[in-house]
C-alpha cells in the first residue's frame, strides 16, 4: 500500500476530469487524477465528434480523449489507474482509497468527474443475452453485426447516433421508440429519416428477447394499454440500448448530496457540493446539457473553485 497526498484529487478521466487536470496542474496544485473503470470516459466509445470546437473537420472520440490526456500530461498531471473504493469524508484532508495498487490518498480538495453509465430497460432477457446480442455501445460491438438486422432502443440523440452508425454496418436497423416522436435534435432526426436502412417503430416497447443461445429476435408491443395494442416480433441479432444514463455516484456512499435522479447537486453557478472542498463537474452533476464541451467547461470551473477554496482555507 502506498500513501500519497495532494492538494486536489480528480476522480474521472472524461472531458471534465482532464480539463480540471490541465487547470489544476497549471495552478501548481500538484493534482492526482484517478482514471476510473473507463479511462477516457464515454467518448472512447463514440465515433465521430463534430461539435467540439477546435476540430473543424471533426475527430473521433478516442482521438479527442488522447489529445485531452496529452495536454494534461504536458503540465505534469499525475495519473493513477484504478477506481476509488471509498472516501472518508469525516474531516479534511479527505482520505481516499483506490482499489488498484492499494493507494490511499490524502486530498485537500476533491473534484468528482465520474460521468454516467448507460441505462438498461430492466427486463430479465437483457442480462441473459448480454454480450450475446445485447449491448449498450454500438461503436464497441457494432462490428459483430455486419450485414445482420439490429435494433436500437431510444429516441434521443444517442439512439439516433447509434442507429446511424449501425446503419453503415448492418443490413437493417430498427429504432424502438416508446413515444410517437423522437426526442433527438432536429438535425439528428433528419439524418435518421433520410437513411434508408433505418426503420423507426414509434409507440413501441420491448416485452422480451428470444434466441436459442445467441439473440435471434425481440418481442415488441405497439400502442400498449390502448384499443390498438398489438404484439409482434422483429428478427434481430443485435439489441442496443440507448435510453440515457445513470450518474456514477455509488462510491460516494451517500455523503455527497444528490438530486432526485442521482445527479450531484451543486450550489448556484458554482461547482461546490454540500461538502467543503468537494466539487463536481461533467455529466455526474449535469442532468441537462451533457455535452463534451459543457463537461470540459465545468471541469475548468471546478478547478478554479478548488484553487479559490485552497487560497481561502489555508
Ligand atoms: P435522452 O434522455 O435524451 O433520451 C433517452 C431516450 O430513451 C428517450 O427517447 C426516452 O424516451 C428513451 N427512454 C428512456 N427510458 C426508456 C425506457 N425505459 N424504455 C424505452 N425508452 C426509454 O438520452 P441521450 O443519451 O440520448 O442524450 C443525453 C444527452 O446527451 C442529451 O442532452 C443529448 O442531446 C446529448 N447528446 C448529444 C449528442 C450530440 O450532440 N452529438 C450525442 C448524444 C447525446 P422518452 O422521450 O419517451 O422519454
CSV table of C-alpha atoms and ligand atoms in Angstrom, one decimal:
chain,number,residue,atom,x,y,z
A,1,UNK,CA,0.0,0.0,0.0
A,2,UNK,CA,1.3,3.5,-0.8
A,3,UNK,CA,0.2,6.8,0.8
A,4,UNK,CA,0.1,9.9,-1.3
A,5,UNK,CA,-1.1,13.4,-0.6
A,6,UNK,CA,-2.4,16.1,-3.0
A,7,UNK,CA,-4.0,19.5,-2.9
A,8,UNK,CA,-6.5,18.3,-5.5
A,9,UNK,CA,-7.7,14.8,-6.3
A,10,UNK,CA,-9.6,14.5,-9.6
A,11,UNK,CA,-11.8,11.4,-9.9
A,12,UNK,CA,-12.6,10.6,-13.6
A,13,UNK,CA,-10.9,10.9,-16.9
A,14,UNK,CA,-13.5,12.3,-19.3
A,15,UNK,CA,-13.5,15.9,-20.7
A,16,UNK,CA,-14.4,17.3,-17.2
A,17,UNK,CA,-11.7,15.4,-15.4
A,18,UNK,CA,-8.9,16.1,-17.9
A,19,UNK,CA,-9.8,19.8,-18.1
A,20,UNK,CA,-9.7,20.0,-14.3
A,21,UNK,CA,-6.3,18.3,-14.6
A,22,UNK,CA,-5.0,20.9,-17.0
A,23,UNK,CA,-6.1,23.8,-14.9
A,24,UNK,CA,-5.0,22.5,-11.5
A,25,UNK,CA,-1.6,21.4,-12.9
A,26,UNK,CA,-1.0,24.8,-14.3
A,27,UNK,CA,-2.0,26.3,-11.0
A,28,UNK,CA,0.7,24.2,-9.3
A,29,UNK,CA,-1.8,22.2,-7.1
A,30,UNK,CA,0.1,19.0,-8.0
A,31,UNK,CA,-3.1,17.2,-8.7
A,32,UNK,CA,-3.6,13.5,-9.0
A,33,UNK,CA,-6.2,12.1,-11.4
A,34,UNK,CA,-7.8,8.6,-10.9
A,35,UNK,CA,-8.8,7.4,-14.3
A,36,UNK,CA,-11.7,5.1,-13.3
A,37,UNK,CA,-13.2,2.0,-14.9
A,38,UNK,CA,-13.4,3.5,-18.4
A,39,UNK,CA,-10.2,5.6,-18.9
A,40,UNK,CA,-11.1,8.5,-21.3
A,41,UNK,CA,-14.8,8.2,-20.3
A,42,UNK,CA,-17.8,7.7,-22.6
A,43,UNK,CA,-16.3,9.4,-25.6
A,44,UNK,CA,-13.9,6.5,-26.0
A,45,UNK,CA,-17.0,4.6,-27.2
A,46,UNK,CA,-18.3,7.1,-29.7
A,47,UNK,CA,-17.3,7.6,-33.3
A,48,UNK,CA,-17.2,11.0,-34.9
A,49,UNK,CA,-17.4,14.1,-32.7
A,50,UNK,CA,-18.3,17.0,-34.9
A,51,UNK,CA,-19.4,19.6,-32.4
A,52,UNK,CA,-16.3,20.1,-30.2
A,53,UNK,CA,-14.8,23.5,-31.0
A,54,UNK,CA,-11.3,23.4,-32.4
A,55,UNK,CA,-11.8,20.4,-34.6
A,56,UNK,CA,-13.1,21.9,-37.9
A,57,UNK,CA,-13.0,18.5,-39.7
A,58,UNK,CA,-14.4,16.5,-36.7
A,59,UNK,CA,-12.4,14.0,-34.6
A,60,UNK,CA,-13.1,10.5,-33.3
A,61,UNK,CA,-14.0,10.3,-29.6
A,62,UNK,CA,-10.9,8.1,-28.7
A,63,UNK,CA,-8.5,10.5,-30.5
A,64,UNK,CA,-10.0,13.5,-28.8
A,65,UNK,CA,-9.5,11.9,-25.4
A,66,UNK,CA,-5.9,11.1,-26.3
A,67,UNK,CA,-5.5,14.8,-27.0
A,68,UNK,CA,-7.0,15.8,-23.7
A,69,UNK,CA,-4.7,13.4,-21.9
A,70,UNK,CA,-1.6,14.5,-23.7
A,71,UNK,CA,-2.4,18.1,-22.9
A,72,UNK,CA,-2.9,17.3,-19.2
A,73,UNK,CA,0.4,15.3,-19.2
A,74,UNK,CA,2.3,18.2,-20.7
A,75,UNK,CA,1.6,20.2,-17.4
A,76,UNK,CA,2.7,17.3,-15.2
A,77,UNK,CA,-0.7,15.8,-14.2
A,78,UNK,CA,-0.1,12.6,-12.2
A,79,UNK,CA,-2.5,9.9,-13.3
A,80,UNK,CA,-3.3,6.6,-11.4
A,81,UNK,CA,-5.2,3.7,-12.9
A,82,UNK,CA,-8.0,2.3,-10.8
A,83,UNK,CA,-11.2,3.1,-9.2
A,84,UNK,CA,-12.0,4.9,-5.9
A,85,UNK,CA,-13.4,2.3,-3.5
A,86,UNK,CA,-14.2,4.6,-0.6
A,87,UNK,CA,-13.7,8.1,0.8
A,88,UNK,CA,-13.6,9.1,4.4
A,89,UNK,CA,-15.4,12.5,4.4
A,90,UNK,CA,-15.3,13.0,8.2
A,91,UNK,CA,-12.5,15.6,8.1
A,92,UNK,CA,-10.1,17.3,5.8
A,93,UNK,CA,-7.8,16.1,4.2
A,94,UNK,CA,-10.2,13.5,2.9
A,95,UNK,CA,-8.8,10.0,2.9
A,96,UNK,CA,-9.4,8.3,-0.5
A,97,UNK,CA,-8.8,4.6,-1.1
A,98,UNK,CA,-8.1,3.4,-4.6
A,99,UNK,CA,-8.7,-0.3,-5.3
A,100,UNK,CA,-5.9,-0.8,-7.9
A,101,UNK,CA,-2.5,-0.7,-6.3
A,102,UNK,CA,-4.0,-0.1,-2.8
A,103,UNK,CA,-3.2,3.6,-2.8
A,104,UNK,CA,-4.5,5.8,0.0
A,105,UNK,CA,-4.6,9.5,-0.9
A,106,UNK,CA,-5.0,12.4,1.5
A,107,UNK,CA,-6.7,15.0,-0.6
A,108,UNK,CA,-7.3,18.7,0.5
A,109,UNK,CA,-9.9,19.1,-2.2
A,110,UNK,CA,-11.7,16.6,-4.5
A,111,UNK,CA,-13.2,17.1,-7.9
A,112,UNK,CA,-15.7,14.4,-8.8
A,113,UNK,CA,-15.9,13.9,-12.6
A,114,UNK,CA,-17.1,10.3,-12.8
A,115,UNK,CA,-19.6,10.8,-15.5
A,116,UNK,CA,-22.6,8.5,-16.1
A,117,UNK,CA,-23.2,4.9,-17.2
A,118,UNK,CA,-25.7,3.5,-19.7
A,119,UNK,CA,-29.2,2.5,-18.5
A,120,UNK,CA,-30.9,-0.8,-19.3
A,121,UNK,CA,-34.6,-1.5,-19.6
A,122,UNK,CA,-34.6,-3.8,-16.6
A,123,UNK,CA,-36.1,-6.9,-18.4
A,124,UNK,CA,-34.6,-10.3,-17.5
A,125,UNK,CA,-33.6,-11.1,-21.0
A,126,UNK,CA,-31.2,-8.2,-21.2
A,127,UNK,CA,-28.9,-10.0,-18.7
A,128,UNK,CA,-29.4,-13.3,-20.4
A,129,UNK,CA,-28.2,-12.1,-23.8
A,130,UNK,CA,-25.7,-9.5,-22.5
A,131,UNK,CA,-22.6,-9.9,-24.8
A,132,UNK,CA,-24.6,-12.3,-26.9
A,133,UNK,CA,-26.7,-9.8,-28.8
A,134,UNK,CA,-27.4,-7.2,-26.1
A,135,UNK,CA,-25.1,-4.2,-25.8
A,136,UNK,CA,-25.1,-0.5,-24.7
A,137,UNK,CA,-22.4,0.5,-27.1
A,138,UNK,CA,-22.8,0.4,-30.8
A,139,UNK,CA,-19.3,1.5,-31.6
A,140,UNK,CA,-17.8,-1.1,-29.3
A,141,UNK,CA,-19.9,-4.0,-30.6
A,142,UNK,CA,-21.5,-2.9,-33.9
A,143,UNK,CA,-18.8,-4.6,-35.9
A,144,UNK,CA,-20.1,-8.1,-34.9
A,145,UNK,CA,-23.4,-7.3,-36.6
A,146,UNK,CA,-22.2,-6.6,-40.2
A,147,UNK,CA,-25.0,-7.4,-42.6
A,148,UNK,CA,-27.3,-8.5,-39.8
A,149,UNK,CA,-30.6,-7.0,-38.5
A,150,UNK,CA,-30.2,-5.0,-35.3
A,151,UNK,CA,-32.4,-2.8,-33.1
A,152,UNK,CA,-31.6,0.4,-31.2
A,153,UNK,CA,-33.9,1.3,-28.2
A,154,UNK,CA,-34.5,5.0,-27.5
A,155,UNK,CA,-35.4,8.2,-29.3
A,156,UNK,CA,-32.7,10.7,-28.1
A,157,UNK,CA,-29.5,11.9,-29.7
A,158,UNK,CA,-27.6,8.9,-28.5
A,159,UNK,CA,-30.1,6.5,-30.1
A,160,UNK,CA,-30.0,8.3,-33.4
A,161,UNK,CA,-26.2,8.4,-33.4
A,162,UNK,CA,-26.0,4.7,-32.6
A,163,UNK,CA,-28.6,3.9,-35.3
A,164,UNK,CA,-26.8,5.9,-37.9
A,165,UNK,CA,-23.5,4.2,-37.1
A,166,UNK,CA,-25.1,0.8,-37.2
A,167,UNK,CA,-26.9,1.6,-40.5
A,168,UNK,CA,-23.4,1.7,-42.1
A,169,UNK,CA,-22.7,-1.9,-41.0
A,170,UNK,CA,-25.9,-3.8,-40.5
A,171,UNK,CA,-28.4,-4.7,-43.3
A,172,UNK,CA,-31.3,-3.2,-41.3
A,173,UNK,CA,-31.7,-1.1,-38.2
A,174,UNK,CA,-35.0,-0.8,-36.3
A,175,UNK,CA,-35.3,2.0,-33.8
A,176,UNK,CA,-37.7,1.1,-31.0
A,177,UNK,CA,-39.2,4.4,-29.7
A,178,UNK,CA,-41.8,4.4,-26.9
A,179,UNK,CA,-43.4,7.7,-27.9
A,180,UNK,CA,-44.8,8.9,-31.2
A,181,UNK,CA,-41.8,11.2,-31.8
A,182,UNK,CA,-38.1,11.3,-31.5
A,183,UNK,CA,-36.7,13.4,-28.6
A,184,UNK,CA,-33.4,13.9,-30.6
A,185,UNK,CA,-32.3,17.2,-32.1
A,186,UNK,CA,-33.9,18.2,-35.5
A,187,UNK,CA,-30.5,17.6,-37.2
A,188,UNK,CA,-30.3,14.0,-36.0
A,189,UNK,CA,-33.9,13.4,-36.7
A,190,UNK,CA,-33.4,14.4,-40.3
A,191,UNK,CA,-30.3,12.2,-40.7
A,192,UNK,CA,-32.3,9.2,-39.4
A,193,UNK,CA,-35.3,9.9,-41.6
A,194,UNK,CA,-33.0,10.2,-44.7
A,195,UNK,CA,-31.3,6.8,-44.0
A,196,UNK,CA,-33.0,4.0,-46.0
A,197,UNK,CA,-31.5,1.4,-43.7
A,198,UNK,CA,-33.3,2.7,-40.6
A,199,UNK,CA,-37.0,2.0,-39.8
A,200,UNK,CA,-38.4,3.8,-36.8
A,201,UNK,CA,-41.0,1.9,-34.8
A,202,UNK,CA,-43.0,4.5,-32.9
A,203,UNK,CA,-45.2,3.9,-29.9
A,204,UNK,CA,-43.4,0.6,-29.4
A,205,UNK,CA,-41.9,-1.1,-26.3
A,206,UNK,CA,-39.9,-4.3,-25.7
A,207,UNK,CA,-41.6,-7.1,-23.9
A,208,UNK,CA,-38.9,-9.8,-24.1
A,209,UNK,CA,-36.0,-11.1,-26.2
A,210,UNK,CA,-35.6,-14.6,-27.6
A,211,UNK,CA,-33.0,-16.9,-29.2
A,212,UNK,CA,-31.5,-20.4,-28.6
A,213,UNK,CA,-28.0,-19.3,-27.4
A,214,UNK,CA,-27.5,-16.1,-29.2
A,215,UNK,CA,-30.1,-13.4,-29.6
A,216,UNK,CA,-32.5,-14.0,-32.6
A,217,UNK,CA,-35.3,-11.5,-32.1
A,218,UNK,CA,-37.3,-9.2,-29.9
A,219,UNK,CA,-40.9,-9.5,-28.9
A,220,UNK,CA,-42.5,-6.0,-29.0
A,221,UNK,CA,-45.8,-4.3,-28.2
A,222,UNK,CA,-47.2,-1.3,-30.1
A,223,UNK,CA,-49.8,1.1,-28.6
A,224,UNK,CA,-49.6,-0.6,-25.2
A,225,UNK,CA,-52.6,0.0,-23.0
A,226,UNK,CA,-54.9,1.2,-25.8
A,227,UNK,CA,-57.5,-0.4,-28.0
A,228,UNK,CA,-55.0,-0.6,-30.8
A,229,UNK,CA,-52.5,-2.6,-28.8
A,230,UNK,CA,-50.8,-5.5,-30.6
A,231,UNK,CA,-47.7,-7.6,-30.1
A,232,UNK,CA,-45.2,-8.6,-32.8
A,233,UNK,CA,-41.7,-9.9,-33.3
A,234,UNK,CA,-38.7,-8.5,-35.2
A,235,UNK,CA,-35.8,-10.7,-36.2
A,236,UNK,CA,-32.7,-9.0,-34.7
A,237,UNK,CA,-29.3,-10.4,-33.7
A,238,UNK,CA,-28.2,-7.2,-32.0
A,239,UNK,CA,-30.2,-5.2,-29.5
A,240,UNK,CA,-28.6,-1.9,-28.5
A,241,UNK,CA,-29.7,0.2,-25.5
A,242,UNK,CA,-29.6,4.0,-25.9
A,243,UNK,CA,-32.1,5.1,-23.3
A,244,UNK,CA,-30.0,7.5,-21.3
A,245,UNK,CA,-27.5,7.3,-18.4
A,246,UNK,CA,-27.3,7.0,-14.7
A,247,UNK,CA,-24.7,9.2,-12.9
A,248,UNK,CA,-21.8,7.3,-11.3
A,249,UNK,CA,-22.1,8.2,-7.7
A,250,UNK,CA,-22.4,4.8,-5.8
A,251,UNK,CA,-18.8,5.0,-4.5
A,252,UNK,CA,-19.7,8.2,-2.6
A,253,UNK,CA,-21.7,6.2,-0.1
A,254,UNK,CA,-24.5,8.8,0.3
A,255,UNK,CA,-22.2,11.5,1.7
A,256,UNK,CA,-22.5,13.9,-1.2
A,257,UNK,CA,-26.0,15.4,-1.8
A,258,UNK,CA,-27.7,14.2,-4.9
A,259,UNK,CA,-30.9,15.3,-6.7
A,260,UNK,CA,-33.9,13.0,-7.2
A,261,UNK,CA,-32.3,11.4,-10.3
A,262,UNK,CA,-29.0,10.7,-8.6
A,263,UNK,CA,-27.0,13.7,-10.1
A,264,UNK,CA,-24.7,15.5,-7.7
A,265,UNK,CA,-26.2,18.8,-6.5
A,266,UNK,CA,-24.0,21.9,-7.0
A,267,UNK,CA,-24.6,25.3,-5.4
A,268,UNK,CA,-25.8,28.1,-7.6
A,269,UNK,CA,-23.5,28.8,-10.5
A,270,UNK,CA,-20.5,27.2,-8.7
A,271,UNK,CA,-19.4,23.5,-8.8
A,272,UNK,CA,-19.4,23.3,-4.9
A,273,UNK,CA,-21.2,20.4,-3.4
A,274,UNK,CA,-22.6,20.2,0.2
A,275,UNK,CA,-19.1,19.2,1.5
A,276,UNK,CA,-16.3,21.8,1.9
A,277,UNK,CA,-13.6,21.4,-0.7
A,278,UNK,CA,-15.6,18.8,-2.7
A,279,UNK,CA,-16.6,19.9,-6.2
A,280,UNK,CA,-18.4,18.1,-9.1
A,281,UNK,CA,-18.1,18.5,-12.8
A,282,UNK,CA,-19.4,17.0,-16.0
A,283,UNK,CA,-22.2,14.5,-16.6
A,284,UNK,CA,-22.2,13.3,-12.9
A,285,UNK,CA,-23.5,16.8,-12.0
A,286,UNK,CA,-25.3,17.8,-15.2
A,287,UNK,CA,-28.7,16.4,-15.9
A,288,UNK,CA,-29.4,19.0,-18.6
A,289,UNK,CA,-26.6,19.7,-21.1
A,290,UNK,CA,-24.4,16.5,-21.1
A,291,UNK,CA,-22.1,17.6,-23.8
A,292,UNK,CA,-18.3,17.1,-24.0
A,293,UNK,CA,-17.8,20.8,-24.3
A,294,UNK,CA,-20.1,21.7,-21.4
A,295,UNK,CA,-18.4,19.0,-19.3
A,296,UNK,CA,-14.9,20.4,-20.2
A,297,UNK,CA,-16.2,23.9,-19.2
A,298,UNK,CA,-17.5,22.6,-15.9
A,299,UNK,CA,-14.1,20.9,-15.3
A,300,UNK,CA,-12.4,24.3,-15.7
A,301,UNK,CA,-14.9,25.9,-13.2
A,302,UNK,CA,-14.3,23.1,-10.7
A,303,UNK,CA,-10.5,23.6,-10.9
A,304,UNK,CA,-10.9,27.4,-10.4
A,305,UNK,CA,-13.3,26.7,-7.5
A,306,UNK,CA,-10.9,24.3,-5.9
A,307,UNK,CA,-8.0,26.7,-6.3
A,308,UNK,CA,-10.0,29.6,-4.7
A,309,UNK,CA,-11.1,27.3,-1.8
A,310,UNK,CA,-7.5,26.4,-1.1
A,311,UNK,CA,-6.4,30.1,-1.0
A,312,UNK,CA,-9.3,30.9,1.3
A,313,UNK,CA,-8.8,27.9,3.6
A,314,UNK,CA,-5.0,27.7,4.0
B,1,LIG,P1,-32.1,11.2,-23.6
B,1,LIG,O1,-32.5,11.3,-22.2
B,1,LIG,O2,-32.1,12.5,-24.4
B,1,LIG,O3,-33.0,10.2,-24.4
B,1,LIG,C1,-33.3,9.0,-23.9
B,1,LIG,C2,-34.3,8.3,-24.9
B,1,LIG,O4,-34.6,7.0,-24.4
B,1,LIG,C3,-35.7,9.0,-25.0
B,1,LIG,O5,-36.2,8.8,-26.3
B,1,LIG,C4,-36.5,8.2,-24.0
B,1,LIG,O6,-37.9,8.2,-24.3
B,1,LIG,C5,-35.9,6.8,-24.1
B,1,LIG,N1,-36.1,6.0,-22.9
B,1,LIG,C6,-35.8,6.3,-21.7
B,1,LIG,N2,-36.1,5.3,-20.8
B,1,LIG,C7,-36.7,4.4,-21.6
B,1,LIG,C8,-37.3,3.1,-21.3
B,1,LIG,N3,-37.3,2.6,-20.1
B,1,LIG,N4,-37.9,2.4,-22.4
B,1,LIG,C9,-37.9,2.9,-23.6
B,1,LIG,N5,-37.3,4.1,-23.9
B,1,LIG,C10,-36.7,4.8,-22.9
B,1,LIG,O7,-30.7,10.5,-23.6
B,1,LIG,P2,-29.5,10.5,-24.6
B,1,LIG,O8,-28.5,9.6,-24.1
B,1,LIG,O9,-30.0,10.3,-26.0
B,1,LIG,O10,-28.9,12.0,-24.6
B,1,LIG,C11,-28.5,12.6,-23.3
B,1,LIG,C12,-28.0,14.0,-23.6
B,1,LIG,O11,-26.8,13.9,-24.4
B,1,LIG,C13,-29.0,14.8,-24.4
B,1,LIG,O12,-28.9,16.2,-23.9
B,1,LIG,C14,-28.5,14.8,-25.8
B,1,LIG,O13,-28.8,15.9,-26.6
B,1,LIG,C15,-26.9,14.7,-25.6
B,1,LIG,N6,-26.3,14.0,-26.7
B,1,LIG,C16,-25.8,14.8,-27.7
B,1,LIG,C17,-25.1,14.3,-28.8
B,1,LIG,C18,-24.6,15.2,-29.8
B,1,LIG,O14,-24.8,16.4,-29.7
B,1,LIG,N7,-23.9,14.7,-30.8
B,1,LIG,C19,-25.0,12.8,-28.9
B,1,LIG,C20,-25.6,12.1,-27.9
B,1,LIG,C21,-26.2,12.7,-26.8
B,1,LIG,P3,-38.8,9.4,-24.0
B,1,LIG,O15,-38.5,10.5,-25.0
B,1,LIG,O16,-40.2,8.8,-24.1
B,1,LIG,O17,-38.6,9.8,-22.5
